[in-house]
Short mmCIF file of C-alpha atoms in Angstrom, two decimals:
data_model
loop_
_atom_site.label_atom_id
_atom_site.label_comp_id
_atom_site.label_asym_id
_atom_site.label_seq_id
_atom_site.Cartn_x
_atom_site.Cartn_y
_atom_site.Cartn_z
CA MET A 16 -361.65 83.08 -118.13
CA SER A 17 -363.06 82.07 -114.75
CA ILE A 18 -361.19 84.95 -113.08
CA LEU A 19 -362.79 87.40 -115.50
CA LEU A 20 -366.23 86.03 -114.68
CA MET A 21 -365.52 86.38 -110.95
CA ALA A 22 -364.08 89.89 -111.30
CA PRO A 23 -367.40 91.81 -110.85
CA ALA A 24 -368.23 89.88 -107.68
CA LEU A 25 -364.69 90.35 -106.33
CA LEU A 26 -364.82 94.08 -107.01
CA LEU A 27 -368.17 94.31 -105.24
CA LEU A 28 -366.77 92.47 -102.21
CA LEU A 29 -363.77 94.78 -102.12
CA ALA A 30 -365.98 97.85 -102.30
CA VAL A 31 -368.51 96.66 -99.72
CA PHE A 32 -366.27 94.92 -97.18
CA LEU A 33 -362.60 95.72 -97.63
CA TRP A 34 -362.83 99.48 -98.21
CA PRO A 35 -364.75 100.25 -94.97
CA ILE A 36 -362.24 98.18 -92.97
CA VAL A 37 -359.31 100.02 -94.54
CA HIS A 38 -361.01 103.36 -93.86
CA TYR A 39 -361.69 102.42 -90.23
CA ALA A 40 -358.05 101.33 -89.85
CA TRP A 41 -356.90 104.72 -91.12
CA LEU A 42 -359.41 106.58 -88.95
CA SER A 43 -358.33 104.62 -85.85
CA LEU A 44 -354.92 106.29 -86.18
CA GLN A 45 -356.52 109.74 -86.18
CA ALA A 46 -358.12 111.96 -83.57
CA GLN A 47 -361.36 113.24 -85.09
CA SER A 48 -363.76 114.76 -82.61
CA VAL A 49 -365.22 118.08 -81.48
CA PHE A 50 -361.85 118.85 -79.88
CA THR A 51 -360.16 118.78 -83.30
CA GLY A 52 -362.95 120.65 -85.07
CA LEU A 53 -364.04 117.30 -86.59
CA LYS A 54 -360.85 117.31 -88.65
CA PRO A 55 -358.64 114.19 -88.58
CA VAL A 56 -355.34 114.70 -86.72
CA PRO A 57 -352.74 111.88 -86.74
CA VAL A 58 -352.21 110.44 -83.25
CA GLY A 59 -350.56 107.11 -84.02
CA LEU A 60 -351.61 104.32 -81.66
CA ALA A 61 -353.13 106.61 -79.03
CA ASN A 62 -356.67 105.36 -79.75
CA TRP A 63 -355.57 101.75 -79.39
CA GLU A 64 -353.84 102.51 -76.09
CA ARG A 65 -357.03 104.16 -74.92
CA LEU A 66 -359.05 101.11 -75.95
CA LEU A 67 -356.79 98.70 -74.05
CA GLY A 68 -357.28 100.76 -70.90
CA ASP A 69 -361.00 101.39 -71.42
CA GLY A 70 -362.86 99.51 -68.70
CA ARG A 71 -366.21 100.16 -70.35
CA PHE A 72 -365.00 98.51 -73.56
CA TRP A 73 -363.96 95.35 -71.71
CA GLN A 74 -367.19 95.36 -69.69
CA ASP A 75 -369.21 95.57 -72.91
CA ALA A 76 -367.02 92.87 -74.49
CA VAL A 77 -367.79 90.47 -71.63
CA GLN A 78 -371.49 91.36 -71.72
CA THR A 79 -371.66 90.88 -75.49
CA LEU A 80 -369.81 87.57 -75.35
CA ARG A 81 -372.02 86.29 -72.53
CA PHE A 82 -375.14 87.36 -74.40
CA ALA A 83 -373.94 85.64 -77.59
CA LEU A 84 -373.06 82.36 -75.88
CA VAL A 85 -376.31 82.11 -73.91
CA SER A 86 -378.67 83.21 -76.68
CA VAL A 87 -377.02 81.13 -79.41
CA GLY A 88 -376.88 78.09 -77.12
CA LEU A 89 -380.61 78.38 -76.40
CA GLU A 90 -381.37 78.91 -80.09
CA LEU A 91 -379.49 75.76 -81.07
CA LEU A 92 -381.33 73.64 -78.49
CA LEU A 93 -384.77 75.06 -79.24
CA GLY A 94 -384.10 75.11 -83.00
CA LEU A 95 -383.16 71.43 -82.94
CA ALA A 96 -386.32 70.55 -80.99
CA ILE A 97 -388.53 72.54 -83.39
CA ALA A 98 -386.79 71.07 -86.44
CA LEU A 99 -387.32 67.54 -85.12
CA LEU A 100 -391.00 68.32 -84.56
CA LEU A 101 -391.52 69.86 -87.99
CA HIS A 102 -389.66 67.01 -89.68
CA GLN A 103 -392.35 64.54 -88.62
CA SER A 104 -395.45 63.91 -90.71
CA TRP A 105 -398.61 65.13 -89.02
CA ARG A 106 -401.71 67.05 -89.96
CA GLY A 107 -401.33 70.83 -90.16
CA ARG A 108 -397.53 70.71 -90.33
CA GLY A 109 -397.38 73.17 -93.24
CA LEU A 110 -399.37 75.81 -91.37
CA VAL A 111 -397.24 75.41 -88.26
CA ARG A 112 -394.08 75.75 -90.36
CA SER A 113 -395.32 79.04 -91.75
CA LEU A 114 -396.29 80.36 -88.30
CA THR A 115 -392.90 79.32 -86.90
CA LEU A 116 -391.12 81.62 -89.36
CA LEU A 117 -393.14 84.71 -88.37
CA PRO A 118 -390.80 85.87 -85.56
CA TRP A 119 -387.81 85.67 -87.88
CA ALA A 120 -389.65 87.57 -90.61
CA LEU A 121 -390.48 90.50 -88.33
CA PRO A 122 -388.07 93.48 -88.47
CA THR A 123 -385.90 93.53 -85.36
CA THR A 124 -386.97 97.05 -84.45
CA VAL A 125 -390.67 96.17 -84.59
CA MET A 126 -390.06 93.01 -82.57
CA ALA A 127 -388.06 94.89 -79.93
CA LEU A 128 -390.80 97.52 -79.59
CA GLY A 129 -393.30 94.71 -79.07
CA TRP A 130 -391.22 93.11 -76.32
CA ARG A 131 -390.66 96.53 -74.74
CA TRP A 132 -394.43 96.92 -74.45
CA ILE A 133 -394.93 93.35 -73.19
CA LEU A 134 -392.30 93.80 -70.46
CA ASN A 135 -393.34 97.34 -69.50
CA ASP A 136 -393.57 98.04 -65.79
CA PRO A 137 -396.29 98.38 -64.58
CA ASN A 138 -398.54 98.62 -67.67
CA GLY A 139 -397.30 95.66 -69.75
CA PRO A 140 -399.42 92.52 -70.24
CA ILE A 141 -397.16 90.31 -68.10
CA ASN A 142 -397.18 92.68 -65.13
CA GLY A 143 -400.90 93.24 -65.67
CA VAL A 144 -401.55 89.52 -65.23
CA MET A 145 -399.28 89.41 -62.17
CA GLN A 146 -401.11 92.33 -60.56
CA SER A 147 -404.48 90.69 -61.24
CA LEU A 148 -403.20 87.63 -59.37
CA GLY A 149 -402.13 89.77 -56.42
CA LEU A 150 -398.43 89.51 -57.23
CA PRO A 151 -396.05 92.49 -57.33
CA SER A 152 -394.97 93.71 -60.75
CA LEU A 153 -391.39 93.12 -61.84
CA PRO A 154 -389.09 95.80 -63.31
CA PHE A 155 -388.10 93.72 -66.31
CA LEU A 156 -386.34 96.64 -68.01
CA GLY A 157 -385.33 98.47 -64.83
CA SER A 158 -383.21 95.77 -63.21
CA PRO A 159 -379.76 94.92 -64.65
CA GLN A 160 -380.30 91.17 -64.26
CA LEU A 161 -383.87 91.14 -65.58
CA ALA A 162 -383.04 93.50 -68.45
CA TRP A 163 -380.23 91.20 -69.58
CA LEU A 164 -382.59 88.22 -69.45
CA ALA A 165 -385.15 90.23 -71.43
CA VAL A 166 -382.64 90.88 -74.22
CA VAL A 167 -381.71 87.17 -74.33
CA LEU A 168 -385.40 86.20 -74.38
CA ALA A 169 -386.25 88.59 -77.22
CA ASP A 170 -383.26 87.52 -79.31
CA THR A 171 -383.96 83.83 -78.76
CA TRP A 172 -387.62 84.26 -79.70
CA LYS A 173 -386.75 86.04 -82.94
CA THR A 174 -383.85 83.99 -84.28
CA THR A 175 -384.69 80.44 -83.16
CA PRO A 176 -386.81 79.96 -86.34
CA PHE A 177 -383.71 80.75 -88.44
CA VAL A 178 -381.75 77.98 -86.71
CA ALA A 179 -384.72 75.61 -86.93
CA LEU A 180 -385.03 76.25 -90.67
CA LEU A 181 -381.35 75.45 -91.28
CA LEU A 182 -381.49 72.26 -89.22
CA LEU A 183 -384.76 71.21 -90.83
CA ALA A 184 -383.15 71.57 -94.27
CA GLY A 185 -380.30 69.36 -93.05
CA MET A 186 -382.69 66.71 -91.72
CA GLN A 187 -384.49 66.53 -95.05
CA MET A 188 -381.15 65.72 -96.72
CA ILE A 189 -380.68 62.60 -94.56
CA PRO A 190 -381.86 59.46 -96.44
CA ALA A 191 -384.83 57.75 -94.80
CA ASP A 192 -383.23 54.40 -95.60
CA LEU A 193 -380.71 54.95 -92.83
CA TYR A 194 -383.43 55.15 -90.20
CA GLU A 195 -385.26 52.13 -91.63
CA ALA A 196 -382.11 50.02 -91.58
CA PHE A 197 -381.30 51.22 -88.08
CA ALA A 198 -384.82 50.28 -86.89
CA LEU A 199 -384.54 46.81 -88.45
CA GLU A 200 -381.39 46.26 -86.42
CA GLY A 201 -383.25 47.07 -83.22
CA GLY A 202 -382.24 50.71 -82.87
CA ARG A 203 -384.42 53.01 -80.80
CA PRO A 204 -385.53 56.52 -81.86
CA MET A 205 -383.27 58.22 -79.30
CA GLN A 206 -380.31 56.16 -80.45
CA GLY A 207 -381.12 57.13 -84.04
CA LEU A 208 -381.03 60.79 -83.01
CA LEU A 209 -377.63 60.40 -81.38
CA ARG A 210 -376.02 58.09 -83.94
CA ILE A 211 -377.55 59.26 -87.24
CA THR A 212 -379.27 62.63 -87.02
CA LEU A 213 -376.80 64.65 -84.95
CA PRO A 214 -373.62 63.37 -86.67
CA LEU A 215 -375.06 64.11 -90.13
CA LEU A 216 -376.36 67.49 -88.96
CA ARG A 217 -372.94 68.71 -87.82
CA PRO A 218 -372.24 70.79 -90.98
CA TYR A 219 -375.61 72.51 -90.65
CA ILE A 220 -375.12 73.09 -86.92
CA PHE A 221 -371.72 74.59 -87.69
CA ILE A 222 -373.20 76.97 -90.28
CA ALA A 223 -375.96 78.04 -87.88
CA LEU A 224 -373.41 78.52 -85.11
CA VAL A 225 -371.13 80.71 -87.22
CA PHE A 226 -373.97 82.86 -88.58
CA ARG A 227 -375.66 83.35 -85.24
CA LEU A 228 -372.48 84.03 -83.27
CA ALA A 229 -371.46 86.69 -85.79
CA GLN A 230 -374.89 88.33 -85.54
CA ALA A 231 -375.06 88.08 -81.74
CA LEU A 232 -371.58 89.52 -81.20
CA GLY A 233 -372.56 92.46 -83.40
CA VAL A 234 -376.01 93.00 -81.84
CA PHE A 235 -377.12 96.62 -82.01
CA ASP A 236 -380.72 97.34 -82.99
CA LEU A 237 -382.31 94.92 -80.51
CA VAL A 238 -380.41 96.37 -77.53
CA THR A 239 -380.86 99.96 -78.71
CA VAL A 240 -384.64 99.73 -78.98
CA LEU A 241 -385.37 97.37 -76.09
CA THR A 242 -383.15 98.74 -73.31
CA GLY A 243 -380.96 101.48 -74.80
CA GLY A 244 -378.02 99.68 -73.21
CA GLY A 245 -379.38 100.28 -69.70
CA PRO A 246 -379.94 100.22 -66.91
CA ALA A 247 -376.46 101.50 -65.96
CA SER A 248 -374.95 100.09 -69.19
CA SER A 249 -375.74 96.54 -68.01
CA THR A 250 -377.00 95.49 -71.46
CA GLU A 251 -374.78 97.71 -73.58
CA SER A 252 -373.13 95.92 -76.52
CA LEU A 253 -369.87 96.73 -78.26
CA ALA A 254 -371.71 97.95 -81.36
CA LEU A 255 -373.89 100.28 -79.28
CA TYR A 256 -370.83 101.64 -77.43
CA ALA A 257 -369.13 102.42 -80.75
CA TYR A 258 -372.32 104.07 -82.01
CA LEU A 259 -372.59 106.27 -78.92
CA ASN A 260 -369.01 107.44 -79.31
CA ALA A 261 -369.63 108.39 -82.92
CA MET A 262 -373.13 109.85 -82.88
CA ARG A 263 -373.52 111.16 -79.33
CA PHE A 264 -369.97 112.13 -78.36
CA LEU A 265 -368.81 112.84 -81.95
CA ASP A 266 -365.53 110.99 -81.29
CA PHE A 267 -365.16 109.37 -84.70
CA GLY A 268 -361.53 108.31 -84.32
CA TYR A 269 -362.15 106.31 -81.17
CA SER A 270 -365.44 104.98 -82.52
CA ALA A 271 -363.57 103.56 -85.52
CA THR A 272 -361.11 101.94 -83.11
CA LEU A 273 -363.99 100.37 -81.21
CA MET A 274 -365.48 99.04 -84.43
CA LEU A 275 -362.16 97.51 -85.44
CA GLY A 276 -361.79 95.99 -81.98
CA THR A 277 -365.23 94.43 -82.34
CA PHE A 278 -364.29 93.18 -85.80
CA VAL A 279 -361.15 91.54 -84.38
CA LEU A 280 -363.26 89.76 -81.75
CA LEU A 281 -365.69 88.56 -84.42
CA LEU A 282 -362.80 87.34 -86.57
CA ALA A 283 -361.23 85.55 -83.61
CA ALA A 284 -364.51 83.81 -82.77
CA ALA A 285 -365.03 82.68 -86.38
CA LEU A 286 -361.42 81.49 -86.63
CA ALA A 287 -361.76 79.54 -83.37
CA LEU A 288 -364.85 77.77 -84.70
CA VAL A 289 -363.16 76.90 -88.00
CA LEU A 290 -360.05 75.57 -86.24
CA ALA A 291 -362.21 73.54 -83.84
CA GLN A 292 -364.08 72.05 -86.81
CA ARG A 293 -360.83 71.12 -88.56
CA TRP A 294 -359.39 69.64 -85.37
CA ARG A 295 -362.51 67.51 -84.92
CA ARG A 296 -362.26 66.23 -88.48
CA ALA A 297 -358.56 65.47 -88.10
CA SER A 298 -359.09 63.57 -84.87
CA ALA A 299 -362.10 61.64 -86.17
#
């Protein structure tokens, strides 16, 4: 009976998730581009051999992984600090909680356009202030290093509230009696954070880590609007590279291969996190 009740949801999952993956797997074994008249032609593993030797793919993979690790790491640290602040009782906390969620509520495209204007050289607000102080303007979106930092900054600003909200929900599940008993035994607030809060927040930190890593490794709209992958492909992500192959170069077979390669990386990252979590539990 329970299987019958779950059948609609399972069918929906198969239609939404499994079918596209199967279709991409089939398309990755085909050559479908302007050279074939946009008709699929079987080529076996030729697309996969091309991917393994594609330096741009590996460059984008390293850039995407570096972006994910840095941005998610910053979001966890800042999210924990914000959650600790919002968990305290003080006047105006409700209003601040609502304002904190605004960046997360904004559509990514709108947010990226806003940051593109803020970081504009030389007419953006930041460079305007620097020029008024007699300082030279900085090419935030014209320098590979600064453009990469700009993407990390924009992503951190938008998604830190999501992490803070998850961790705040976890903190509210911790009984206050634990802190009271710990204080009666002479424990200090910092010791309570290390010995009570963080250990009990591990499941919530793990959930935030998995969700954010999956989103960061598949980043597309933020990079597309903010930098377009430039300058000189220094901020190009794997998802943007696959999109360019499909929509600009009309190479749908190789684009499907790129998407599957990105999916494999996402799956490997999620599996590594799950195995690390199980290993920690087994060794505890």
